[in-house]
């Protein structure tokens, strides 16, 4: 297991020691195993979800044919038969988001509990910190794939329109029992988001803070800001970056860094871009800009267009132009 070398906030960054968090090899200690095993049950399905999403092709052709020939029953049946199994996949993705939310809340509870500080938690519980990072990494990968696949919303919209029409005409609808109206409403809100998994985790983090009023909000925000600092320092320091044995660890760290910035921005009262923020936004954006442009444009867009509040976009642009 890699050692943790201290990195704190940007206010004392020049004089602080640095974290190296071993995202590649961290293993759970005895005290971590209960939460670790619970979260691992969820994470073991994550790669399969991404593979299913990546291979999602949609029923665009069948839907267009059915819309263009509304009187042709065979084309209507063909389109419905194509859409129903796809909606089953969309249901699986949505239900996984709920499992992921529960896993995140469990990790936040472990990594922010007293008597230890968030920094001490990350040092003592590297395997849980790694799982937290894996959730964020999955989330951004999922949302990147979803944003580039308009078939998802098109298929689901057609499914809901057709189902509504069938009900009006008292036509039995295959697939209705699988996705009832209440679930369809929740799924519709989920897929309407540009980045639905990040929205789910952001809301879960905010809810975690509001439900744990005896826990200082700083425990949660400091956990997020420290994780962002860890990722930034590992990426910008050749000595630490050379410890990565897998080339994918760089993109892993980049996604995790962006993910925790977004969560921090949602939870912290003044956000990630304020002068009092404990995240070195200029440093983080510089790390992103130092990567090959095609590899990080989606991450910059996640900060620039989706989660940066309107009144902070000028600040973001300033960070982007002065790094």
PDB file of C-alpha atoms in Angstrom:
ATOM      1  CA  UNK A   1       0.000   0.000   0.000  1.00  0.00           C
ATOM      2  CA  UNK A   2       1.334   3.356  -0.945  1.00  0.00           C
ATOM      3  CA  UNK A   3       2.106   5.914   1.704  1.00  0.00           C
ATOM      4  CA  UNK A   4       0.111   9.077   2.233  1.00  0.00           C
ATOM      5  CA  UNK A   5       2.250  12.174   2.240  1.00  0.00           C
ATOM      6  CA  UNK A   6       0.485  15.272   3.382  1.00  0.00           C
ATOM      7  CA  UNK A   7      -1.215  17.835   1.132  1.00  0.00           C
ATOM      8  CA  UNK A   8      -3.522  20.242   2.846  1.00  0.00           C
ATOM      9  CA  UNK A   9      -5.163  23.427   1.605  1.00  0.00           C
ATOM     10  CA  UNK A  10      -3.779  25.897  -0.868  1.00  0.00           C
ATOM     11  CA  UNK A  11      -3.296  28.475   1.926  1.00  0.00           C
ATOM     12  CA  UNK A  12      -0.358  26.466   3.283  1.00  0.00           C
ATOM     13  CA  UNK A  13       0.376  24.421   0.201  1.00  0.00           C
ATOM     14  CA  UNK A  14       3.898  25.696  -0.355  1.00  0.00           C
ATOM     15  CA  UNK A  15       5.041  24.583   3.089  1.00  0.00           C
ATOM     16  CA  UNK A  16       2.965  21.425   3.439  1.00  0.00           C
ATOM     17  CA  UNK A  17       4.013  17.853   2.919  1.00  0.00           C
ATOM     18  CA  UNK A  18       2.135  15.980   0.149  1.00  0.00           C
ATOM     19  CA  UNK A  19      -0.300  13.101  -0.064  1.00  0.00           C
ATOM     20  CA  UNK A  20       0.417  10.213  -2.342  1.00  0.00           C
ATOM     21  CA  UNK A  21      -2.719   8.116  -2.336  1.00  0.00           C
ATOM     22  CA  UNK A  22      -2.185   4.705  -3.880  1.00  0.00           C
ATOM     23  CA  UNK A  23      -5.225   4.413  -6.150  1.00  0.00           C
ATOM     24  CA  UNK A  24      -3.746   1.322  -7.795  1.00  0.00           C
ATOM     25  CA  UNK A  25      -2.960  -0.959  -4.861  1.00  0.00           C
ATOM     26  CA  UNK A  26      -4.758   0.158  -1.685  1.00  0.00           C
ATOM     27  CA  UNK A  27      -6.277  -2.782   0.216  1.00  0.00           C
ATOM     28  CA  UNK A  28      -8.803  -2.603   3.078  1.00  0.00           C
ATOM     29  CA  UNK A  29      -7.702  -2.879   6.678  1.00  0.00           C
ATOM     30  CA  UNK A  30      -9.816  -4.878   9.116  1.00  0.00           C
ATOM     31  CA  UNK A  31     -11.660  -1.744  10.250  1.00  0.00           C
ATOM     32  CA  UNK A  32     -12.538  -0.825   6.650  1.00  0.00           C
ATOM     33  CA  UNK A  33     -13.816  -4.209   5.520  1.00  0.00           C
ATOM     34  CA  UNK A  34     -17.496  -3.861   6.444  1.00  0.00           C
ATOM     35  CA  UNK A  35     -18.058  -0.669   4.418  1.00  0.00           C
ATOM     36  CA  UNK A  36     -15.563  -1.770   1.763  1.00  0.00           C
ATOM     37  CA  UNK A  37     -17.413  -5.028   1.113  1.00  0.00           C
ATOM     38  CA  UNK A  38     -20.780  -3.267   0.912  1.00  0.00           C
ATOM     39  CA  UNK A  39     -19.480  -0.764  -1.630  1.00  0.00           C
ATOM     40  CA  UNK A  40     -17.609  -3.429  -3.559  1.00  0.00           C
ATOM     41  CA  UNK A  41     -20.881  -5.258  -4.260  1.00  0.00           C
ATOM     42  CA  UNK A  42     -21.993  -2.145  -6.160  1.00  0.00           C
ATOM     43  CA  UNK A  43     -18.700  -1.316  -7.859  1.00  0.00           C
ATOM     44  CA  UNK A  44     -18.262  -4.806  -9.298  1.00  0.00           C
ATOM     45  CA  UNK A  45     -21.220  -4.080 -11.606  1.00  0.00           C
ATOM     46  CA  UNK A  46     -19.928  -0.679 -12.737  1.00  0.00           C
ATOM     47  CA  UNK A  47     -17.854  -1.851 -15.696  1.00  0.00           C
ATOM     48  CA  UNK A  48     -20.766  -3.870 -17.080  1.00  0.00           C
ATOM     49  CA  UNK A  49     -22.989  -0.793 -16.890  1.00  0.00           C
ATOM     50  CA  UNK A  50     -20.437   1.213 -18.874  1.00  0.00           C
ATOM     51  CA  UNK A  51     -20.110  -1.545 -21.476  1.00  0.00           C
ATOM     52  CA  UNK A  52     -23.895  -1.673 -21.913  1.00  0.00           C
ATOM     53  CA  UNK A  53     -24.072   2.104 -22.241  1.00  0.00           C
ATOM     54  CA  UNK A  54     -21.187   2.206 -24.712  1.00  0.00           C
ATOM     55  CA  UNK A  55     -22.916  -0.391 -26.907  1.00  0.00           C
ATOM     56  CA  UNK A  56     -26.313   1.339 -26.703  1.00  0.00           C
ATOM     57  CA  UNK A  57     -27.354   2.068 -30.278  1.00  0.00           C
ATOM     58  CA  UNK A  58     -30.996   3.043 -29.895  1.00  0.00           C
ATOM     59  CA  UNK A  59     -34.051   2.393 -32.053  1.00  0.00           C
ATOM     60  CA  UNK A  60     -33.901   5.557 -34.131  1.00  0.00           C
ATOM     61  CA  UNK A  61     -34.564   3.849 -37.467  1.00  0.00           C
ATOM     62  CA  UNK A  62     -37.564   1.881 -36.220  1.00  0.00           C
ATOM     63  CA  UNK A  63     -39.005   4.940 -34.481  1.00  0.00           C
ATOM     64  CA  UNK A  64     -38.676   7.118 -37.602  1.00  0.00           C
ATOM     65  CA  UNK A  65     -40.381   4.466 -39.721  1.00  0.00           C
ATOM     66  CA  UNK A  66     -43.245   4.172 -37.246  1.00  0.00           C
ATOM     67  CA  UNK A  67     -43.724   7.951 -37.048  1.00  0.00           C
ATOM     68  CA  UNK A  68     -43.655   8.362 -40.831  1.00  0.00           C
ATOM     69  CA  UNK A  69     -46.214   5.561 -41.338  1.00  0.00           C
ATOM     70  CA  UNK A  70     -48.639   5.867 -38.397  1.00  0.00           C
ATOM     71  CA  UNK A  71     -51.263   3.614 -40.031  1.00  0.00           C
ATOM     72  CA  UNK A  72     -48.862   0.712 -40.563  1.00  0.00           C
ATOM     73  CA  UNK A  73     -49.433  -1.602 -37.580  1.00  0.00           C
ATOM     74  CA  UNK A  74     -46.454  -3.794 -38.391  1.00  0.00           C
ATOM     75  CA  UNK A  75     -44.082  -0.811 -38.229  1.00  0.00           C
ATOM     76  CA  UNK A  76     -45.683   0.290 -34.954  1.00  0.00           C
ATOM     77  CA  UNK A  77     -45.177  -3.163 -33.485  1.00  0.00           C
ATOM     78  CA  UNK A  78     -41.607  -3.302 -34.783  1.00  0.00           C
ATOM     79  CA  UNK A  79     -40.737   0.038 -33.192  1.00  0.00           C
ATOM     80  CA  UNK A  80     -42.344  -0.929 -29.889  1.00  0.00           C
ATOM     81  CA  UNK A  81     -40.568  -4.277 -29.929  1.00  0.00           C
ATOM     82  CA  UNK A  82     -37.241  -2.496 -30.486  1.00  0.00           C
ATOM     83  CA  UNK A  83     -37.787   0.118 -27.775  1.00  0.00           C
ATOM     84  CA  UNK A  84     -39.048  -2.082 -24.914  1.00  0.00           C
ATOM     85  CA  UNK A  85     -35.771  -3.990 -24.318  1.00  0.00           C
ATOM     86  CA  UNK A  86     -33.816  -0.724 -24.592  1.00  0.00           C
ATOM     87  CA  UNK A  87     -35.994   0.824 -21.904  1.00  0.00           C
ATOM     88  CA  UNK A  88     -35.162  -2.222 -19.807  1.00  0.00           C
ATOM     89  CA  UNK A  89     -31.496  -1.227 -20.115  1.00  0.00           C
ATOM     90  CA  UNK A  90     -32.297   2.375 -19.211  1.00  0.00           C
ATOM     91  CA  UNK A  91     -34.121   1.114 -16.137  1.00  0.00           C
ATOM     92  CA  UNK A  92     -31.035  -0.880 -15.149  1.00  0.00           C
ATOM     93  CA  UNK A  93     -28.834   2.223 -15.517  1.00  0.00           C
ATOM     94  CA  UNK A  94     -31.217   4.295 -13.386  1.00  0.00           C
ATOM     95  CA  UNK A  95     -31.464   1.651 -10.674  1.00  0.00           C
ATOM     96  CA  UNK A  96     -27.684   1.434 -10.588  1.00  0.00           C
ATOM     97  CA  UNK A  97     -27.540   5.188  -9.937  1.00  0.00           C
ATOM     98  CA  UNK A  98     -29.641   4.598  -6.819  1.00  0.00           C
ATOM     99  CA  UNK A  99     -27.295   1.863  -5.637  1.00  0.00           C
ATOM    100  CA  UNK A 100     -24.327   4.136  -6.315  1.00  0.00           C
ATOM    101  CA  UNK A 101     -25.938   6.924  -4.299  1.00  0.00           C
ATOM    102  CA  UNK A 102     -26.334   4.608  -1.302  1.00  0.00           C
ATOM    103  CA  UNK A 103     -22.705   3.468  -1.629  1.00  0.00           C
ATOM    104  CA  UNK A 104     -21.481   7.071  -1.721  1.00  0.00           C
ATOM    105  CA  UNK A 105     -23.429   7.955   1.408  1.00  0.00           C
ATOM    106  CA  UNK A 106     -21.881   5.002   3.217  1.00  0.00           C
ATOM    107  CA  UNK A 107     -18.394   6.101   2.227  1.00  0.00           C
ATOM    108  CA  UNK A 108     -19.037   9.703   3.218  1.00  0.00           C
ATOM    109  CA  UNK A 109     -20.208   8.508   6.608  1.00  0.00           C
ATOM    110  CA  UNK A 110     -16.997   6.549   7.099  1.00  0.00           C
ATOM    111  CA  UNK A 111     -14.614   9.209   5.759  1.00  0.00           C
ATOM    112  CA  UNK A 112     -16.089  12.160   7.681  1.00  0.00           C
ATOM    113  CA  UNK A 113     -16.914  10.625  11.064  1.00  0.00           C
ATOM    114  CA  UNK A 114     -15.414  11.794  14.327  1.00  0.00           C
ATOM    115  CA  UNK A 115     -12.957  11.722  16.051  1.00  0.00           C
ATOM    116  CA  UNK A 116     -10.661  11.732  13.034  1.00  0.00           C
ATOM    117  CA  UNK A 117     -10.253  14.614  10.614  1.00  0.00           C
ATOM    118  CA  UNK A 118     -10.914  13.989   6.904  1.00  0.00           C
ATOM    119  CA  UNK A 119      -7.151  14.082   6.315  1.00  0.00           C
ATOM    120  CA  UNK A 120      -6.606  11.428   8.969  1.00  0.00           C
ATOM    121  CA  UNK A 121      -9.382   9.314   7.469  1.00  0.00           C
ATOM    122  CA  UNK A 122      -7.763   9.405   4.034  1.00  0.00           C
ATOM    123  CA  UNK A 123      -4.457   8.425   5.581  1.00  0.00           C
ATOM    124  CA  UNK A 124      -5.885   5.590   7.661  1.00  0.00           C
ATOM    125  CA  UNK A 125      -8.523   4.327   5.189  1.00  0.00           C
ATOM    126  CA  UNK A 126      -6.920   4.379   1.774  1.00  0.00           C
ATOM    127  CA  UNK A 127      -9.066   1.538   0.424  1.00  0.00           C
ATOM    128  CA  UNK A 128     -12.265   3.492   1.165  1.00  0.00           C
ATOM    129  CA  UNK A 129     -10.731   6.617  -0.378  1.00  0.00           C
ATOM    130  CA  UNK A 130      -9.940   4.526  -3.459  1.00  0.00           C
ATOM    131  CA  UNK A 131     -13.561   3.334  -3.650  1.00  0.00           C
ATOM    132  CA  UNK A 132     -14.770   6.918  -3.328  1.00  0.00           C
ATOM    133  CA  UNK A 133     -12.487   7.793  -6.240  1.00  0.00           C
ATOM    134  CA  UNK A 134     -13.762   4.802  -8.256  1.00  0.00           C
ATOM    135  CA  UNK A 135     -17.349   5.999  -7.836  1.00  0.00           C
ATOM    136  CA  UNK A 136     -16.404   9.446  -9.147  1.00  0.00           C
ATOM    137  CA  UNK A 137     -14.395   7.947 -12.012  1.00  0.00           C
ATOM    138  CA  UNK A 138     -17.327   5.762 -13.057  1.00  0.00           C
ATOM    139  CA  UNK A 139     -19.728   8.700 -12.757  1.00  0.00           C
ATOM    140  CA  UNK A 140     -17.828  10.957 -15.129  1.00  0.00           C
ATOM    141  CA  UNK A 141     -17.267   8.135 -17.614  1.00  0.00           C
ATOM    142  CA  UNK A 142     -20.991   7.332 -17.577  1.00  0.00           C
ATOM    143  CA  UNK A 143     -21.980  10.952 -18.093  1.00  0.00           C
ATOM    144  CA  UNK A 144     -19.471  11.440 -20.912  1.00  0.00           C
ATOM    145  CA  UNK A 145     -21.045   8.495 -22.757  1.00  0.00           C
ATOM    146  CA  UNK A 146     -24.586   9.632 -22.032  1.00  0.00           C
ATOM    147  CA  UNK A 147     -23.951  13.187 -23.265  1.00  0.00           C
ATOM    148  CA  UNK A 148     -22.856  11.890 -26.667  1.00  0.00           C
ATOM    149  CA  UNK A 149     -25.821   9.534 -27.138  1.00  0.00           C
ATOM    150  CA  UNK A 150     -29.072  11.383 -27.961  1.00  0.00           C
ATOM    151  CA  UNK A 151     -30.765   8.048 -28.696  1.00  0.00           C
ATOM    152  CA  UNK A 152     -31.299   7.524 -24.964  1.00  0.00           C
ATOM    153  CA  UNK A 153     -33.743  10.390 -24.524  1.00  0.00           C
ATOM    154  CA  UNK A 154     -35.303   9.844 -27.943  1.00  0.00           C
ATOM    155  CA  UNK A 155     -36.025   6.192 -27.173  1.00  0.00           C
ATOM    156  CA  UNK A 156     -37.444   6.937 -23.753  1.00  0.00           C
ATOM    157  CA  UNK A 157     -39.622   9.793 -25.030  1.00  0.00           C
ATOM    158  CA  UNK A 158     -41.055   7.527 -27.734  1.00  0.00           C
ATOM    159  CA  UNK A 159     -41.682   4.810 -25.150  1.00  0.00           C
ATOM    160  CA  UNK A 160     -43.641   7.184 -22.903  1.00  0.00           C
ATOM    161  CA  UNK A 161     -45.664   8.683 -25.767  1.00  0.00           C
ATOM    162  CA  UNK A 162     -46.552   5.267 -27.124  1.00  0.00           C
ATOM    163  CA  UNK A 163     -47.421   3.900 -23.697  1.00  0.00           C
ATOM    164  CA  UNK A 164     -49.721   6.857 -23.054  1.00  0.00           C
ATOM    165  CA  UNK A 165     -51.455   6.306 -26.390  1.00  0.00           C
ATOM    166  CA  UNK A 166     -51.906   2.607 -25.664  1.00  0.00           C
ATOM    167  CA  UNK A 167     -53.529   3.378 -22.324  1.00  0.00           C
ATOM    168  CA  UNK A 168     -55.953   5.842 -23.912  1.00  0.00           C
ATOM    169  CA  UNK A 169     -56.924   3.173 -26.461  1.00  0.00           C
ATOM    170  CA  UNK A 170     -57.041   0.394 -23.822  1.00  0.00           C
ATOM    171  CA  UNK A 171     -54.376  -1.572 -25.667  1.00  0.00           C
ATOM    172  CA  UNK A 172     -52.334  -4.005 -23.512  1.00  0.00           C
ATOM    173  CA  UNK A 173     -48.746  -2.764 -23.398  1.00  0.00           C
ATOM    174  CA  UNK A 174     -45.895  -5.226 -23.150  1.00  0.00           C
ATOM    175  CA  UNK A 175     -43.209  -3.727 -20.939  1.00  0.00           C
ATOM    176  CA  UNK A 176     -45.559  -1.529 -18.888  1.00  0.00           C
ATOM    177  CA  UNK A 177     -45.175  -3.758 -15.838  1.00  0.00           C
ATOM    178  CA  UNK A 178     -41.413  -3.375 -16.007  1.00  0.00           C
ATOM    179  CA  UNK A 179     -41.448   0.439 -16.035  1.00  0.00           C
ATOM    180  CA  UNK A 180     -44.617   1.752 -14.433  1.00  0.00           C
ATOM    181  CA  UNK A 181     -45.682   5.374 -14.603  1.00  0.00           C
ATOM    182  CA  UNK A 182     -44.112   6.415 -11.292  1.00  0.00           C
ATOM    183  CA  UNK A 183     -40.762   4.873 -12.208  1.00  0.00           C
ATOM    184  CA  UNK A 184     -40.984   6.350 -15.705  1.00  0.00           C
ATOM    185  CA  UNK A 185     -41.403   9.828 -14.194  1.00  0.00           C
ATOM    186  CA  UNK A 186     -38.283   9.403 -12.065  1.00  0.00           C
ATOM    187  CA  UNK A 187     -36.307   8.015 -15.003  1.00  0.00           C
ATOM    188  CA  UNK A 188     -37.439  10.903 -17.195  1.00  0.00           C
ATOM    189  CA  UNK A 189     -36.082  13.439 -14.694  1.00  0.00           C
ATOM    190  CA  UNK A 190     -32.848  11.460 -14.430  1.00  0.00           C
ATOM    191  CA  UNK A 191     -32.191  11.302 -18.184  1.00  0.00           C
ATOM    192  CA  UNK A 192     -33.228  14.925 -18.711  1.00  0.00           C
ATOM    193  CA  UNK A 193     -30.035  15.946 -16.884  1.00  0.00           C
ATOM    194  CA  UNK A 194     -26.972  16.555 -19.035  1.00  0.00           C
ATOM    195  CA  UNK A 195     -24.888  14.649 -16.485  1.00  0.00           C
ATOM    196  CA  UNK A 196     -27.370  12.497 -14.556  1.00  0.00           C
ATOM    197  CA  UNK A 197     -24.920  10.486 -12.465  1.00  0.00           C
ATOM    198  CA  UNK A 198     -23.092  13.594 -11.242  1.00  0.00           C
ATOM    199  CA  UNK A 199     -26.430  15.206 -10.410  1.00  0.00           C
ATOM    200  CA  UNK A 200     -27.379  12.100  -8.426  1.00  0.00           C
ATOM    201  CA  UNK A 201     -24.111  12.156  -6.454  1.00  0.00           C
ATOM    202  CA  UNK A 202     -24.260  15.917  -5.923  1.00  0.00           C
ATOM    203  CA  UNK A 203     -27.786  15.663  -4.534  1.00  0.00           C
ATOM    204  CA  UNK A 204     -26.754  12.693  -2.384  1.00  0.00           C
ATOM    205  CA  UNK A 205     -23.820  14.644  -0.927  1.00  0.00           C
ATOM    206  CA  UNK A 206     -26.016  17.651  -0.171  1.00  0.00           C
ATOM    207  CA  UNK A 207     -28.593  15.368   1.436  1.00  0.00           C
ATOM    208  CA  UNK A 208     -25.869  13.669   3.489  1.00  0.00           C
ATOM    209  CA  UNK A 209     -24.800  17.036   4.892  1.00  0.00           C
ATOM    210  CA  UNK A 210     -28.369  18.140   5.657  1.00  0.00           C
ATOM    211  CA  UNK A 211     -29.276  14.861   7.375  1.00  0.00           C
ATOM    212  CA  UNK A 212     -26.147  14.816   9.549  1.00  0.00           C
ATOM    213  CA  UNK A 213     -26.576  18.108  11.354  1.00  0.00           C
ATOM    214  CA  UNK A 214     -24.343  17.005  14.238  1.00  0.00           C
ATOM    215  CA  UNK A 215     -21.482  16.584  11.791  1.00  0.00           C
ATOM    216  CA  UNK A 216     -19.762  19.867  10.875  1.00  0.00           C
ATOM    217  CA  UNK A 217     -20.136  20.630   7.173  1.00  0.00           C
ATOM    218  CA  UNK A 218     -16.366  21.201   7.109  1.00  0.00           C
ATOM    219  CA  UNK A 219     -15.846  17.470   7.652  1.00  0.00           C
ATOM    220  CA  UNK A 220     -17.451  16.820   4.273  1.00  0.00           C
ATOM    221  CA  UNK A 221     -16.070  19.801   2.363  1.00  0.00           C
ATOM    222  CA  UNK A 222     -12.557  19.240   3.738  1.00  0.00           C
ATOM    223  CA  UNK A 223     -12.716  15.608   2.659  1.00  0.00           C
ATOM    224  CA  UNK A 224     -13.577  16.740  -0.884  1.00  0.00           C
ATOM    225  CA  UNK A 225     -11.028  19.561  -1.027  1.00  0.00           C
ATOM    226  CA  UNK A 226      -8.276  17.309   0.302  1.00  0.00           C
ATOM    227  CA  UNK A 227      -9.058  14.662  -2.306  1.00  0.00           C
ATOM    228  CA  UNK A 228      -8.900  17.327  -5.039  1.00  0.00           C
ATOM    229  CA  UNK A 229      -5.533  18.498  -3.720  1.00  0.00           C
ATOM    230  CA  UNK A 230      -4.201  14.950  -3.579  1.00  0.00           C
ATOM    231  CA  UNK A 231      -5.123  14.346  -7.227  1.00  0.00           C
ATOM    232  CA  UNK A 232      -3.719  17.696  -8.361  1.00  0.00           C
ATOM    233  CA  UNK A 233      -0.382  17.222  -6.602  1.00  0.00           C
ATOM    234  CA  UNK A 234       0.047  13.656  -7.828  1.00  0.00           C
ATOM    235  CA  UNK A 235      -0.587  14.802 -11.394  1.00  0.00           C
ATOM    236  CA  UNK A 236       1.661  17.858 -11.348  1.00  0.00           C
ATOM    237  CA  UNK A 237       4.588  16.325  -9.441  1.00  0.00           C
ATOM    238  CA  UNK A 238       6.835  14.085 -11.590  1.00  0.00           C
ATOM    239  CA  UNK A 239       8.086  12.184  -8.540  1.00  0.00           C
ATOM    240  CA  UNK A 240       4.550  11.117  -7.628  1.00  0.00           C
ATOM    241  CA  UNK A 241       3.325  10.645 -11.178  1.00  0.00           C
ATOM    242  CA  UNK A 242       6.228   8.286 -11.860  1.00  0.00           C
ATOM    243  CA  UNK A 243       4.823   5.941  -9.217  1.00  0.00           C
ATOM    244  CA  UNK A 244       1.821   5.149 -11.406  1.00  0.00           C
ATOM    245  CA  UNK A 245       2.309   1.717 -12.953  1.00  0.00           C
ATOM    246  CA  UNK A 246      -0.841   1.941 -15.110  1.00  0.00           C
ATOM    247  CA  UNK A 247      -1.134   4.658 -17.752  1.00  0.00           C
ATOM    248  CA  UNK A 248      -4.898   4.830 -17.113  1.00  0.00           C
ATOM    249  CA  UNK A 249      -4.239   6.151 -13.610  1.00  0.00           C
ATOM    250  CA  UNK A 250      -3.636   9.653 -15.019  1.00  0.00           C
ATOM    251  CA  UNK A 251      -7.128   9.868 -16.555  1.00  0.00           C
ATOM    252  CA  UNK A 252      -8.497   8.272 -13.379  1.00  0.00           C
ATOM    253  CA  UNK A 253      -6.966  11.057 -11.242  1.00  0.00           C
ATOM    254  CA  UNK A 254      -8.207  13.768 -13.609  1.00  0.00           C
ATOM    255  CA  UNK A 255     -11.788  12.531 -13.467  1.00  0.00           C
ATOM    256  CA  UNK A 256     -11.687  12.135  -9.703  1.00  0.00           C
ATOM    257  CA  UNK A 257     -10.304  15.655  -9.289  1.00  0.00           C
ATOM    258  CA  UNK A 258     -13.095  17.150 -11.394  1.00  0.00           C
ATOM    259  CA  UNK A 259     -15.717  15.033  -9.641  1.00  0.00           C
ATOM    260  CA  UNK A 260     -14.755  16.168  -6.148  1.00  0.00           C
ATOM    261  CA  UNK A 261     -14.582  19.808  -7.302  1.00  0.00           C
ATOM    262  CA  UNK A 262     -18.172  19.533  -8.528  1.00  0.00           C
ATOM    263  CA  UNK A 263     -19.352  17.889  -5.313  1.00  0.00           C
ATOM    264  CA  UNK A 264     -17.540  20.541  -3.272  1.00  0.00           C
ATOM    265  CA  UNK A 265     -19.151  23.307  -5.340  1.00  0.00           C
ATOM    266  CA  UNK A 266     -22.595  21.883  -4.596  1.00  0.00           C
ATOM    267  CA  UNK A 267     -22.082  21.366  -0.873  1.00  0.00           C
ATOM    268  CA  UNK A 268     -19.918  24.308   0.209  1.00  0.00           C
ATOM    269  CA  UNK A 269     -21.907  27.471   1.042  1.00  0.00           C
ATOM    270  CA  UNK A 270     -19.742  29.681  -1.224  1.00  0.00           C
ATOM    271  CA  UNK A 271     -18.687  27.094  -3.795  1.00  0.00           C
ATOM    272  CA  UNK A 272     -15.390  25.949  -5.273  1.00  0.00           C
ATOM    273  CA  UNK A 273     -14.536  29.193  -7.076  1.00  0.00           C
ATOM    274  CA  UNK A 274     -14.698  31.598  -4.152  1.00  0.00           C
ATOM    275  CA  UNK A 275     -11.499  33.113  -2.762  1.00  0.00           C
ATOM    276  CA  UNK A 276     -12.126  31.305   0.515  1.00  0.00           C
ATOM    277  CA  UNK A 277     -12.389  27.920  -1.202  1.00  0.00           C
ATOM    278  CA  UNK A 278      -9.862  25.353  -0.024  1.00  0.00           C
ATOM    279  CA  UNK A 279      -9.491  24.050  -3.572  1.00  0.00           C
ATOM    280  CA  UNK A 280      -6.758  25.605  -5.704  1.00  0.00           C
ATOM    281  CA  UNK A 281      -8.929  26.050  -8.773  1.00  0.00           C
ATOM    282  CA  UNK A 282      -6.213  27.717 -10.862  1.00  0.00           C
ATOM    283  CA  UNK A 283      -3.874  24.847 -10.082  1.00  0.00           C
ATOM    284  CA  UNK A 284      -6.511  22.226 -10.914  1.00  0.00           C
ATOM    285  CA  UNK A 285      -7.426  23.895 -14.211  1.00  0.00           C
ATOM    286  CA  UNK A 286      -3.739  24.203 -15.093  1.00  0.00           C
ATOM    287  CA  UNK A 287      -3.326  20.470 -14.566  1.00  0.00           C
ATOM    288  CA  UNK A 288      -6.252  19.879 -16.932  1.00  0.00           C
ATOM    289  CA  UNK A 289      -4.869  22.278 -19.547  1.00  0.00           C
ATOM    290  CA  UNK A 290      -1.462  20.576 -19.400  1.00  0.00           C
ATOM    291  CA  UNK A 291      -3.005  17.329 -20.691  1.00  0.00           C
ATOM    292  CA  UNK A 292      -3.635  16.556 -24.397  1.00  0.00           C
ATOM    293  CA  UNK A 293      -6.678  18.728 -25.280  1.00  0.00           C
ATOM    294  CA  UNK A 294      -8.819  15.919 -26.669  1.00  0.00           C
ATOM    295  CA  UNK A 295      -8.465  13.941 -23.453  1.00  0.00           C
ATOM    296  CA  UNK A 296      -9.791  16.603 -21.082  1.00  0.00           C
ATOM    297  CA  UNK A 297     -12.230  18.766 -23.046  1.00  0.00           C
ATOM    298  CA  UNK A 298     -15.172  16.865 -21.602  1.00  0.00           C
ATOM    299  CA  UNK A 299     -13.878  17.468 -18.067  1.00  0.00           C
ATOM    300  CA  UNK A 300     -13.373  21.188 -18.706  1.00  0.00           C
ATOM    301  CA  UNK A 301     -16.877  21.362 -20.149  1.00  0.00           C
ATOM    302  CA  UNK A 302     -18.256  19.665 -17.041  1.00  0.00           C
ATOM    303  CA  UNK A 303     -16.804  22.529 -14.997  1.00  0.00           C
ATOM    304  CA  UNK A 304     -17.457  25.289 -17.533  1.00  0.00           C
ATOM    305  CA  UNK A 305     -20.971  24.620 -18.749  1.00  0.00           C
ATOM    306  CA  UNK A 306     -22.782  22.185 -16.533  1.00  0.00           C
ATOM    307  CA  UNK A 307     -21.940  22.738 -12.898  1.00  0.00           C
ATOM    308  CA  UNK A 308     -20.383  26.184 -12.663  1.00  0.00           C
ATOM    309  CA  UNK A 309     -23.167  28.540 -11.495  1.00  0.00           C
ATOM    310  CA  UNK A 310     -23.894  31.439 -13.850  1.00  0.00           C
ATOM    311  CA  UNK A 311     -22.494  34.073 -11.515  1.00  0.00           C
ATOM    312  CA  UNK A 312     -19.192  32.190 -11.328  1.00  0.00           C
ATOM    313  CA  UNK A 313     -18.570  31.679 -15.041  1.00  0.00           C
ATOM    314  CA  UNK A 314     -16.484  34.846 -15.324  1.00  0.00           C
ATOM    315  CA  UNK A 315     -14.347  33.589 -12.471  1.00  0.00           C
ATOM    316  CA  UNK A 316     -13.955  30.258 -14.250  1.00  0.00           C
ATOM    317  CA  UNK A 317     -12.983  31.997 -17.477  1.00  0.00           C
ATOM    318  CA  UNK A 318     -10.411  34.028 -15.574  1.00  0.00           C
ATOM    319  CA  UNK A 319      -8.965  30.833 -14.064  1.00  0.00           C
ATOM    320  CA  UNK A 320      -8.862  29.283 -17.527  1.00  0.00           C
ATOM    321  CA  UNK A 321      -7.113  32.240 -19.123  1.00  0.00           C
ATOM    322  CA  UNK A 322      -4.589  32.951 -16.397  1.00  0.00           C
ATOM    323  CA  UNK A 323      -3.237  29.452 -15.827  1.00  0.00           C
TER     324      UNK A 323
END
